């Protein structure tokens, strides 16, 4: 048997496809009608067949490791399932030839132009309704039709800038549009992550297969958004509902890759008809918002008054022509399922031709002829709400009887829509090491660029894990796959951001939103507080085994001190410590576009370690050893963040929070354990908690006493665990924050830092009493309050 250039043989391919059996009457993407592998798949299948099972498993492991390292996840919603889930990647990409893709792209580009015409008419002349081409009730009763936007022309001149279409191949082999996604289409960032993961699995194959790269699509769209922002130093932002959204990871990923700030509603305000970002420098204008939330939540003043996600007054900025929303508010009406019944006719009316790429057959039950057709042809029909905007297979009921259809139409015909039940083509996926056919749909993305609509050369496929075409979504257990558009020659890959090595000019960093600064500041505080508690717990449990029991004076003192943080020393891993680290994770999740991915993963690892230790640790030596493990994890996180994080303003706030918390916890520790009336052994505990036992031995020629311990842990400016060191750090960071010496006058924050530092620095070891420590603690509270007033609100 002759081997191919990839080392495969015909026997290898036959062995790989041995159990692959496409269903009768349903086209398969891999196997053609003649039973042979389709030409576009041939090279990939031969290369895959040549892989030894253990090598293929190792390759797949590399792709999974990349997704874990990158922190790719989605949220699955259910009665008892609202957490983050690993990204469900199907490791076999879907292959489509360039020639076939060109036809798909032409059809989708034409459809995008038609949708632009329809939405422009709905919000301006409304000629389509007036002339009877669209039922008035489908517009007026539609919850996605936003009356406050009627007559408002977008500042950019277009309603639509970024779209997605779900398409599928039907039984005849023809592609159909299953749904139009115009509200806030998701998935483009996930498509890019899918490509990065599959590149690690098939690094050699993807080069030989002439797969079209994706970066050019993002680069051209980025350039278009930047051009829309104008030349007045205004910004482009990405508007997200926040980290609880199921696709928040994608929002943060796209923001990082395009270099745009990720904004939540609280980050914005409207002043004199202009949208402004609340930053630590004051307000900063933003003129383009790529929104990733449904339109109704954007402005609680004029849209959904119960929204806590939006910004009051944004519609005022849009009406004034100072803000471009991508896509325009109100464009979600195009996703309405019933509207698909009228798209073929609207294409003829507006463009004089049939759609090149039609949508699945749809009948609105508010018309007599359509209702009669539904009653006469119940087989193979799906019934769903007329105003549904979910993908086609969601919120639909199939295989209803004539009586059931008749009853429902009689009761509520205008609120129902019928659609042909499509049996989608199948594509190969790996299940338990074997290739099996599973139903598939594609999500394809279009972006408006300077030269018109550009179609992403790929997208992502939704793959069902069961033969039922109705169960494709990830929320239902489905998986996603990369889509390879295979050409005759290799396309040149270009980066998302432009490259010009002849002009190495550092750009001015964007202004830091106050919400981001607040979360970074408290992230530093929470992690530092957690480390302090872990050190106290380790010291407490280490002494528990060597003492006469919990009633020992020093242990009673440490128990009382831990209680001041809400910690129960009887618990080896207190619940309050778990809650504290969870607070830190929440802060990190709020700044996903600005915070290190490795740092966020380190926090997740820390939470996992905490949970594992809580299940096994016992009071005494066991708990002390568990604290040592946690301490190494915490130190690893701190080192990762503070050594690798670029020294932008955001890092300053994180470091300020860390320094303020370390100063406060050490003052509290000295008050509790270095007071003249404290229990014996308290001074040694302070040195241990401050990681300064060896330092004390080198710095002082005597055994620890109150004066030496207080001097080292409070007044020594060279000790990174000391209180004075933290004040010096805060003063240094403060010099780099905006507006710290406005008009050459000290700000309240500067005064607060100077006063608290002076209250400490003027002391001597002999005069540093517990009352002084309490005075310094009060000063640190004032510093935190002034920081909040100056920058974080």
CSV table of N, CA, C and O in Angstrom, one decimal, residues 270 299-302 311-318:
chain,number,residue,atom,x,y,z
A,270,UNK,N,-23.6,61.0,30.9
A,270,UNK,CA,-23.9,61.9,29.8
A,270,UNK,C,-23.9,63.3,30.3
A,270,UNK,O,-24.6,63.7,31.2
A,299,UNK,N,-30.6,52.3,28.3
A,299,UNK,CA,-30.9,53.6,28.9
A,299,UNK,C,-32.2,53.4,29.8
A,299,UNK,O,-33.3,53.3,29.3
A,300,UNK,N,-32.1,53.3,31.1
A,300,UNK,CA,-33.2,53.2,32.0
A,300,UNK,C,-34.2,54.4,32.0
A,300,UNK,O,-35.3,54.2,32.4
A,301,UNK,N,-33.7,55.5,31.5
A,301,UNK,CA,-34.6,56.7,31.5
A,301,UNK,C,-35.7,56.5,30.4
A,301,UNK,O,-36.9,56.9,30.6
A,302,UNK,N,-35.3,56.0,29.3
A,302,UNK,CA,-36.3,56.0,28.1
A,302,UNK,C,-36.7,54.6,27.7
A,302,UNK,O,-37.6,54.4,26.9
A,311,UNK,N,-27.0,53.2,31.1
A,311,UNK,CA,-26.6,54.5,31.5
A,311,UNK,C,-27.7,55.5,31.2
A,311,UNK,O,-28.1,55.6,30.1
A,312,UNK,N,-28.2,56.2,32.2
A,312,UNK,CA,-29.3,57.2,32.0
A,312,UNK,C,-28.8,58.2,31.0
A,312,UNK,O,-27.7,58.8,31.2
A,313,UNK,N,-29.6,58.5,30.0
A,313,UNK,CA,-29.3,59.6,29.1
A,313,UNK,C,-28.6,59.2,27.8
A,313,UNK,O,-28.3,60.1,27.0
A,314,UNK,N,-28.3,58.0,27.6
A,314,UNK,CA,-27.5,57.6,26.4
A,314,UNK,C,-28.3,57.9,25.1
A,314,UNK,O,-27.7,58.3,24.1
A,315,UNK,N,-29.6,57.8,25.2
A,315,UNK,CA,-30.4,58.1,24.0
A,315,UNK,C,-30.3,59.6,23.7
A,315,UNK,O,-30.4,60.0,22.5
A,316,UNK,N,-30.1,60.4,24.7
A,316,UNK,CA,-30.0,61.9,24.4
A,316,UNK,C,-28.7,62.1,23.6
A,316,UNK,O,-28.7,62.9,22.7
A,317,UNK,N,-27.6,61.4,23.9
A,317,UNK,CA,-26.4,61.5,23.2
A,317,UNK,C,-26.5,61.0,21.8
A,317,UNK,O,-25.9,61.6,20.8
A,318,UNK,N,-27.3,59.9,21.6
A,318,UNK,CA,-27.6,59.4,20.2
A,318,UNK,C,-28.4,60.4,19.4
A,318,UNK,O,-28.0,60.6,18.2
